[in-house]
mmCIF file of C-alpha atoms in Angstrom:
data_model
loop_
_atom_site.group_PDB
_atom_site.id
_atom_site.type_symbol
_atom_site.label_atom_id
_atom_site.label_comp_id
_atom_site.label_asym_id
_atom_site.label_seq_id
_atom_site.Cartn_x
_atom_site.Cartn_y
_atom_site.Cartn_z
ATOM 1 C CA UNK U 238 0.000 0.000 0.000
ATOM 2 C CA UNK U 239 0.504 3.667 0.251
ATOM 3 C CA UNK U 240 1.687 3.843 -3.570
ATOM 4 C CA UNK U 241 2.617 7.230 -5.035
ATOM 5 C CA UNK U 242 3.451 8.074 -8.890
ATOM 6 C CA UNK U 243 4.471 10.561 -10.564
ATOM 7 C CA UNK U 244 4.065 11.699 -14.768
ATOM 8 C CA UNK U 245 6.093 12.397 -16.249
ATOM 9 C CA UNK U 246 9.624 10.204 -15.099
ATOM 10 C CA UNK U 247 11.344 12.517 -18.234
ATOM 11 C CA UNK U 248 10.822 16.011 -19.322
ATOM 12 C CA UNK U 249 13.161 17.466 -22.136
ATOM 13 C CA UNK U 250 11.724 21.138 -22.722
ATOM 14 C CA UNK U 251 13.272 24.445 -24.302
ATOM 15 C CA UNK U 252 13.543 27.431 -22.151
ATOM 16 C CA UNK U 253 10.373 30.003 -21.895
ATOM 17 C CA UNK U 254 8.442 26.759 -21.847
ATOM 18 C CA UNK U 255 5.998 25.510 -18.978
ATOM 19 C CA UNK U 256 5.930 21.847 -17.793
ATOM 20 C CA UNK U 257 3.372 20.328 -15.768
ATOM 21 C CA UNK U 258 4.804 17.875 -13.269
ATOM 22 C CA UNK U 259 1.615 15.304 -11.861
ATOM 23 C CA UNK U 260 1.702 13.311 -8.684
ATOM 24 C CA UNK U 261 -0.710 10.777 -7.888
ATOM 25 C CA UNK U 262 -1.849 8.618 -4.697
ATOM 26 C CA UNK U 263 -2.924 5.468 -5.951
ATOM 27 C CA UNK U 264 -4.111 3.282 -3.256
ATOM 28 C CA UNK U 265 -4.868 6.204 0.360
ATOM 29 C CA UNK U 266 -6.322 9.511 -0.433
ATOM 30 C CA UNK U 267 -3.672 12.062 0.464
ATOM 31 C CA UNK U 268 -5.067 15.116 3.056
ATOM 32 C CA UNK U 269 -1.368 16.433 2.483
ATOM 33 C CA UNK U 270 1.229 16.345 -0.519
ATOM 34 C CA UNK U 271 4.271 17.688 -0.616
ATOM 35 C CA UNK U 272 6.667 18.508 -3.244
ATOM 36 C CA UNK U 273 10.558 18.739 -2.933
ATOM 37 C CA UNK U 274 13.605 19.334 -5.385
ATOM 38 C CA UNK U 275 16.525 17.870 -5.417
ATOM 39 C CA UNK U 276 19.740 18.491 -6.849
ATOM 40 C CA UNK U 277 22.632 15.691 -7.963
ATOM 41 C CA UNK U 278 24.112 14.055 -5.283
ATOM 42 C CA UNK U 279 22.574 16.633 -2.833
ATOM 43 C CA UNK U 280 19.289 16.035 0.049
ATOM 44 C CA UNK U 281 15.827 16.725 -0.946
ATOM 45 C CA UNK U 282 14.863 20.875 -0.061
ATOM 46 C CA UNK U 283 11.028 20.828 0.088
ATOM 47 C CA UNK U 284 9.481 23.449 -1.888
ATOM 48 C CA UNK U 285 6.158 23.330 -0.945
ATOM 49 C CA UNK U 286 3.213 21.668 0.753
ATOM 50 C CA UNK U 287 -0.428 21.656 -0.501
ATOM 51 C CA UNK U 288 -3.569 20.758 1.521
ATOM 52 C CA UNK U 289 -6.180 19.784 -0.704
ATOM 53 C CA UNK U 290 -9.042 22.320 -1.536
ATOM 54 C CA UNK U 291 -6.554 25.216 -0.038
ATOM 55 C CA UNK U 292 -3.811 27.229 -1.026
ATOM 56 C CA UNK U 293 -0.022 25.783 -1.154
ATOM 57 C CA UNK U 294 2.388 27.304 1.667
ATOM 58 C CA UNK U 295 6.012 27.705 -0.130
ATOM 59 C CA UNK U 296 9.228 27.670 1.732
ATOM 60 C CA UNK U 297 11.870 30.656 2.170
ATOM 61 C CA UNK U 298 12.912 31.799 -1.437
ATOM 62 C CA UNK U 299 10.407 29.450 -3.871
ATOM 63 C CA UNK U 300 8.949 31.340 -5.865
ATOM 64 C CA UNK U 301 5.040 30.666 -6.176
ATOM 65 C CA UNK U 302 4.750 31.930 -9.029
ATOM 66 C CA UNK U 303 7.119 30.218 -10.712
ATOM 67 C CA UNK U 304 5.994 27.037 -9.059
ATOM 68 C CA UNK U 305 2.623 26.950 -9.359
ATOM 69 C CA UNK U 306 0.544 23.933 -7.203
ATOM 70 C CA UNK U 307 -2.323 22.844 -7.383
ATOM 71 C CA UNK U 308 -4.097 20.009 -5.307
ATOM 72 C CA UNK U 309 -7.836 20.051 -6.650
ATOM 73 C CA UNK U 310 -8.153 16.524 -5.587
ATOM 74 C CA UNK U 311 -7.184 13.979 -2.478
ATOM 75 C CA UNK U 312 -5.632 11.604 -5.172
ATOM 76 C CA UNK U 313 -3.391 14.636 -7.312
ATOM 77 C CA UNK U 314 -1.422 17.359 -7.077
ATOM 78 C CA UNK U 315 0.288 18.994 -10.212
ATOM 79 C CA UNK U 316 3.441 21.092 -9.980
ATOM 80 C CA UNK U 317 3.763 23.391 -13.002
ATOM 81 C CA UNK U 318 7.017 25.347 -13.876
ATOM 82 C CA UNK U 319 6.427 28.185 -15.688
ATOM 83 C CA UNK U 320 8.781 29.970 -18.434
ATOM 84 C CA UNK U 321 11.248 26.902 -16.962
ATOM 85 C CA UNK U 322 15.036 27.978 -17.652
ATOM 86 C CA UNK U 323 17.877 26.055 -17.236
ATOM 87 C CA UNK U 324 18.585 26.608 -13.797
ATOM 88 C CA UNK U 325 15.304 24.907 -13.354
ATOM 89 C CA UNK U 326 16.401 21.269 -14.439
ATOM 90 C CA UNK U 327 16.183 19.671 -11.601
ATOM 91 C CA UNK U 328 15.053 16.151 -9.889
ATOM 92 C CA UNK U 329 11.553 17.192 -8.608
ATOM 93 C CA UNK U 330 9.805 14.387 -5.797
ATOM 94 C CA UNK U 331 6.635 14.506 -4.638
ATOM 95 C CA UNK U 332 5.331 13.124 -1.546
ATOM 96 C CA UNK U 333 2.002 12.758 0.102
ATOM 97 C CA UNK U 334 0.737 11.700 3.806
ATOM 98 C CA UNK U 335 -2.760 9.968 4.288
ATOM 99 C CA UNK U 336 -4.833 11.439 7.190
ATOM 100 C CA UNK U 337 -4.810 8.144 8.858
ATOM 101 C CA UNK U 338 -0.814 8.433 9.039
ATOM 102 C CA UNK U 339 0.172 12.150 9.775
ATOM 103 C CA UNK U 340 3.740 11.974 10.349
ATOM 104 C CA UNK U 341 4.379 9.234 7.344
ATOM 105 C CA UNK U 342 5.291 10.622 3.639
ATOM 106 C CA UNK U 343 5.215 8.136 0.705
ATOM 107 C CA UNK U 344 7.495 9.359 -1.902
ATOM 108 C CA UNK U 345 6.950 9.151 -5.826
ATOM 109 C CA UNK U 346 9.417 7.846 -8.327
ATOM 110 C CA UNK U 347 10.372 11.524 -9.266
ATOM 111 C CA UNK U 348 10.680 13.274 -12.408
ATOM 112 C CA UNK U 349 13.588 14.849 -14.036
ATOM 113 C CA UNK U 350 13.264 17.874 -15.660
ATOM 114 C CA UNK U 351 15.838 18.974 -18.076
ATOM 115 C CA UNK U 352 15.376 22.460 -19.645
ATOM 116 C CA UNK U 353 17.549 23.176 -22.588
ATOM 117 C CA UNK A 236 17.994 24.931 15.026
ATOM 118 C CA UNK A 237 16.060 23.260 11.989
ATOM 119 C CA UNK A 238 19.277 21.442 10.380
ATOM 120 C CA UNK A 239 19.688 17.364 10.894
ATOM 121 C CA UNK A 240 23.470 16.816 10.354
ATOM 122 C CA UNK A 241 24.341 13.887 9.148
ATOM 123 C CA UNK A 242 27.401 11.606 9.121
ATOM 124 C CA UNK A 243 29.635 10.065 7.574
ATOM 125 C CA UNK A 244 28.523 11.685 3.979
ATOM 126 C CA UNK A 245 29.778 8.271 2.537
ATOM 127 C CA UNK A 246 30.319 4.786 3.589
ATOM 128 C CA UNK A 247 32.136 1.301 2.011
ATOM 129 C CA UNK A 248 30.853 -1.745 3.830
ATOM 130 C CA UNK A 249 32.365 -5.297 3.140
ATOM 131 C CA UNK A 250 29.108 -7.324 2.731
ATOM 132 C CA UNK A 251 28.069 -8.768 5.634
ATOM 133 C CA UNK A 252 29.288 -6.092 7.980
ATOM 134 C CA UNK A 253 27.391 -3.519 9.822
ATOM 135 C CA UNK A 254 26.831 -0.061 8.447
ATOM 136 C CA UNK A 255 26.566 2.613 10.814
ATOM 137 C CA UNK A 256 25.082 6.145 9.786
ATOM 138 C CA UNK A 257 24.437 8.433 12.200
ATOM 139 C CA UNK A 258 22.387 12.328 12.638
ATOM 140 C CA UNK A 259 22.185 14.868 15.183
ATOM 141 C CA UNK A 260 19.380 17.743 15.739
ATOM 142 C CA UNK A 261 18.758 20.706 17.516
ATOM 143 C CA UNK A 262 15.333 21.602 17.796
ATOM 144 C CA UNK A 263 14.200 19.779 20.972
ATOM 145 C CA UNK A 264 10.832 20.045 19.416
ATOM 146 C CA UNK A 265 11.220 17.254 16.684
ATOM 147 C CA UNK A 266 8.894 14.197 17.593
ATOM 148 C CA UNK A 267 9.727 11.773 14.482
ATOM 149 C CA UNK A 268 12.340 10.461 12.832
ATOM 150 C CA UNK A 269 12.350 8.330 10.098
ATOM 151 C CA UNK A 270 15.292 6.942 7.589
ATOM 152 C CA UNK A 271 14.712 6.911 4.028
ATOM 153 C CA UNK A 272 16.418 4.850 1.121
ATOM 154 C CA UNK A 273 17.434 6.069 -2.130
ATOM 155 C CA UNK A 274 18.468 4.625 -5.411
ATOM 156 C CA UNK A 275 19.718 6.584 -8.088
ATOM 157 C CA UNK A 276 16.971 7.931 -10.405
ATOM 158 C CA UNK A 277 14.595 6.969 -7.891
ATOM 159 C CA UNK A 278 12.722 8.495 -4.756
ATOM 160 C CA UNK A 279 13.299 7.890 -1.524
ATOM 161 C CA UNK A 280 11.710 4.588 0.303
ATOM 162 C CA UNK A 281 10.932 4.546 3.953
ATOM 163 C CA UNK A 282 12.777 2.194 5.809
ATOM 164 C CA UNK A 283 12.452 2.350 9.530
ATOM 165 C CA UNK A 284 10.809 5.179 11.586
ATOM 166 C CA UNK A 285 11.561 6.256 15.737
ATOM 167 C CA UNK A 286 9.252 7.925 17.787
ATOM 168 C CA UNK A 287 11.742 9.400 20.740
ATOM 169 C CA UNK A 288 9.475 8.077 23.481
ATOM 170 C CA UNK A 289 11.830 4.904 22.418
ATOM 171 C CA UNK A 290 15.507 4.125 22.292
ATOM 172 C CA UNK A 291 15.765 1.552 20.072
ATOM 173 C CA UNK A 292 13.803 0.061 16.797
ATOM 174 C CA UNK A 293 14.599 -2.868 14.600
ATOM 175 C CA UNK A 294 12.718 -4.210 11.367
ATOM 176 C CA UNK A 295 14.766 -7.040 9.931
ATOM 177 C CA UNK A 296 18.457 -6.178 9.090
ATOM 178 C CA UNK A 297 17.332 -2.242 10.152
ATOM 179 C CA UNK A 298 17.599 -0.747 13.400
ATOM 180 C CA UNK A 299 17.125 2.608 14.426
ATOM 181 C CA UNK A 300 18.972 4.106 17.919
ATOM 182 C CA UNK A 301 17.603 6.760 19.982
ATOM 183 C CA UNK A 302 19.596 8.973 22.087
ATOM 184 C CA UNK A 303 16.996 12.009 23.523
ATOM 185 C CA UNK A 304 19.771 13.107 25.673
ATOM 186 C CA UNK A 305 22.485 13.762 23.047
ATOM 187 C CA UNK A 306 19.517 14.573 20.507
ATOM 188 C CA UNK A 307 21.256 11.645 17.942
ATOM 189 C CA UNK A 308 19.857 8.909 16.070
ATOM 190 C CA UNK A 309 21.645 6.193 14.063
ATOM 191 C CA UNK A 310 20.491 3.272 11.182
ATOM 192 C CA UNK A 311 22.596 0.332 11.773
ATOM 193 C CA UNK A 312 22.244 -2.331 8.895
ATOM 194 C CA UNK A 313 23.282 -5.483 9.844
ATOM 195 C CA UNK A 314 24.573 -8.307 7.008
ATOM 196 C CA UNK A 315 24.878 -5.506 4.652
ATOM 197 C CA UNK A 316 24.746 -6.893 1.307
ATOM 198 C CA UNK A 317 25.358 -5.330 -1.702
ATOM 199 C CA UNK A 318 21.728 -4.784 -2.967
ATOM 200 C CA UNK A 319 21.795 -2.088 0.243
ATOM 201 C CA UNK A 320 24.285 -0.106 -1.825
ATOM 202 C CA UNK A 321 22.178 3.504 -1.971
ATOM 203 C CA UNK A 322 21.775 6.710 -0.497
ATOM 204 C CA UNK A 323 20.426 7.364 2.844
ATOM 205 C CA UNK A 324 18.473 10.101 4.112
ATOM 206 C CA UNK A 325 17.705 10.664 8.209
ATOM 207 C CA UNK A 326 14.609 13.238 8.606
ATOM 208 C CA UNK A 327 13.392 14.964 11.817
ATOM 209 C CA UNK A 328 9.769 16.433 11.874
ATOM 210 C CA UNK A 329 7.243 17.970 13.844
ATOM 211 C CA UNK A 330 3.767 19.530 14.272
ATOM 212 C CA UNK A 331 3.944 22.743 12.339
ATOM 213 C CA UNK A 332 2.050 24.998 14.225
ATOM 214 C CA UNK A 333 1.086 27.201 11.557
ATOM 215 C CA UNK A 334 0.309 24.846 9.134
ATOM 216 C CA UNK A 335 -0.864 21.834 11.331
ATOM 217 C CA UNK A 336 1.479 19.360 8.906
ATOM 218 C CA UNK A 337 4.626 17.126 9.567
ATOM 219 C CA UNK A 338 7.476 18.561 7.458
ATOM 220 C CA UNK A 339 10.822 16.836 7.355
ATOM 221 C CA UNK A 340 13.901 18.279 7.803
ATOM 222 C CA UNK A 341 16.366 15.963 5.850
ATOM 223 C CA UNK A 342 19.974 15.196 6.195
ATOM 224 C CA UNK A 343 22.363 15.657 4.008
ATOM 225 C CA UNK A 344 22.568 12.149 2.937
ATOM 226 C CA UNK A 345 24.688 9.095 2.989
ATOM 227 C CA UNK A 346 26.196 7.207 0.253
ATOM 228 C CA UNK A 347 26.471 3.236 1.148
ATOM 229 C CA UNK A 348 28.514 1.343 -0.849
ATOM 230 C CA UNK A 349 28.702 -2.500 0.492
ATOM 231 C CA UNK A 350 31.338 -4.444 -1.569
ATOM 232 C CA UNK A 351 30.678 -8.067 -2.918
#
């Protein structure tokens, strides 16, 4: 149980673009997700963290609206990066906690984001 | 006050030995601490998660150790084996006041390598 995905794994996209990152709780509905970059070979810095039906709180220094979040559902969250540049490619994980569980967060695959 | 530290930042194990990764904190506050696994490419995996009412946890080959005093926690995996070769991530959390959610503060990662 507690399965979380992420689509896409891969995103190529040229610079000024926007890319729609998508993360998923299959198998709990998710009160809380989260969504955290991470950098090679470095820890994960959370961005964000989106309650459904409400507003995302961002951390010190993200951007919002670069980063735009959106959690319209208990099952998805999307993370969009608009006008991405290349300082933007990145290794972007989302993560999301069940209500039942309130200290536990599943993890997605990821998705790497390379912005040329 | 919010950093985990995290030692050593990377580790060679012969299989079948014990690897030993250990964090610190600060923030007396922190409630929950859990240790992620991560392979490259991939998102992190919970492995094993302490509650500091506790001072010792074990699932399988993992075990976490508790120190409230010294405010450190270590994973110790016994029989390493070589499929244990990843990255590994401590994380402290607790009650956000303002936001009523667990966020993790992570470390700044270990990289196991456990020989054949």
């Amino acid at each position: 149980g507690a399965v979380v995905s992420q689509h896409p794994s891969w995103v190529i996209c040229k610079s000024g673009t926007s890319v729609k990152i998508e993360c998923r709780s299959l198998d709990f509905q998710a009160t809380t997700m989260f969504w955290y970059r991470q950098f090679p070979k470095q820890s994960l810095m959370l961005m964000a963290t989106s309650n459904e039906g409400s507003k995302a709180t961002y951390e010190q220094g993200v951007e919002k609206d670069k980063f735009l979040i959106n959690h319209a559902s208990l099952t998805l969250s999307t993370l969009t990066v608009t006008s991405a540049h290349p300082e933007d490619s990145s290794f972007y994980i989302c993560s999301a906690r069940s209500a039942g569980a309130q200290e536990t967060q599943y993890f997605g695959p990821g998705t790497r984001l390379l912005v040329l | 006050q919010q950093q985990v530290k995290q030692s050593p930042q990377s580790l060679i194990v012969q299989k079948g030995g014990i690897s030993i990764i250990n964090c610190a904190y600060e923030n007396t506050a922190f409630d929950y601490f859990p240790w992620y696994q991560q392979f490259p490419g991939k998102g992190p995996a919970l492995l094993i998660a302490i509650r500091p009412d506790v001072s010792e946890k074990k699932e399988g080959r993992f075990t976490i150790s508790f120190n409230k005093s010294a405010k450190q926690f270590s994973l110790h995996i016994m029989d390493s084996q070589p499929g244990d070769s990843a990255t590994y991530f401590c994380a402290a959390s607790s009650l956000s006041g303002t936001s009523g959610t667990y966020k993790y503060i992570f470390g700044t990662g270990t990289r196991l390598k456990v020989l054949a």
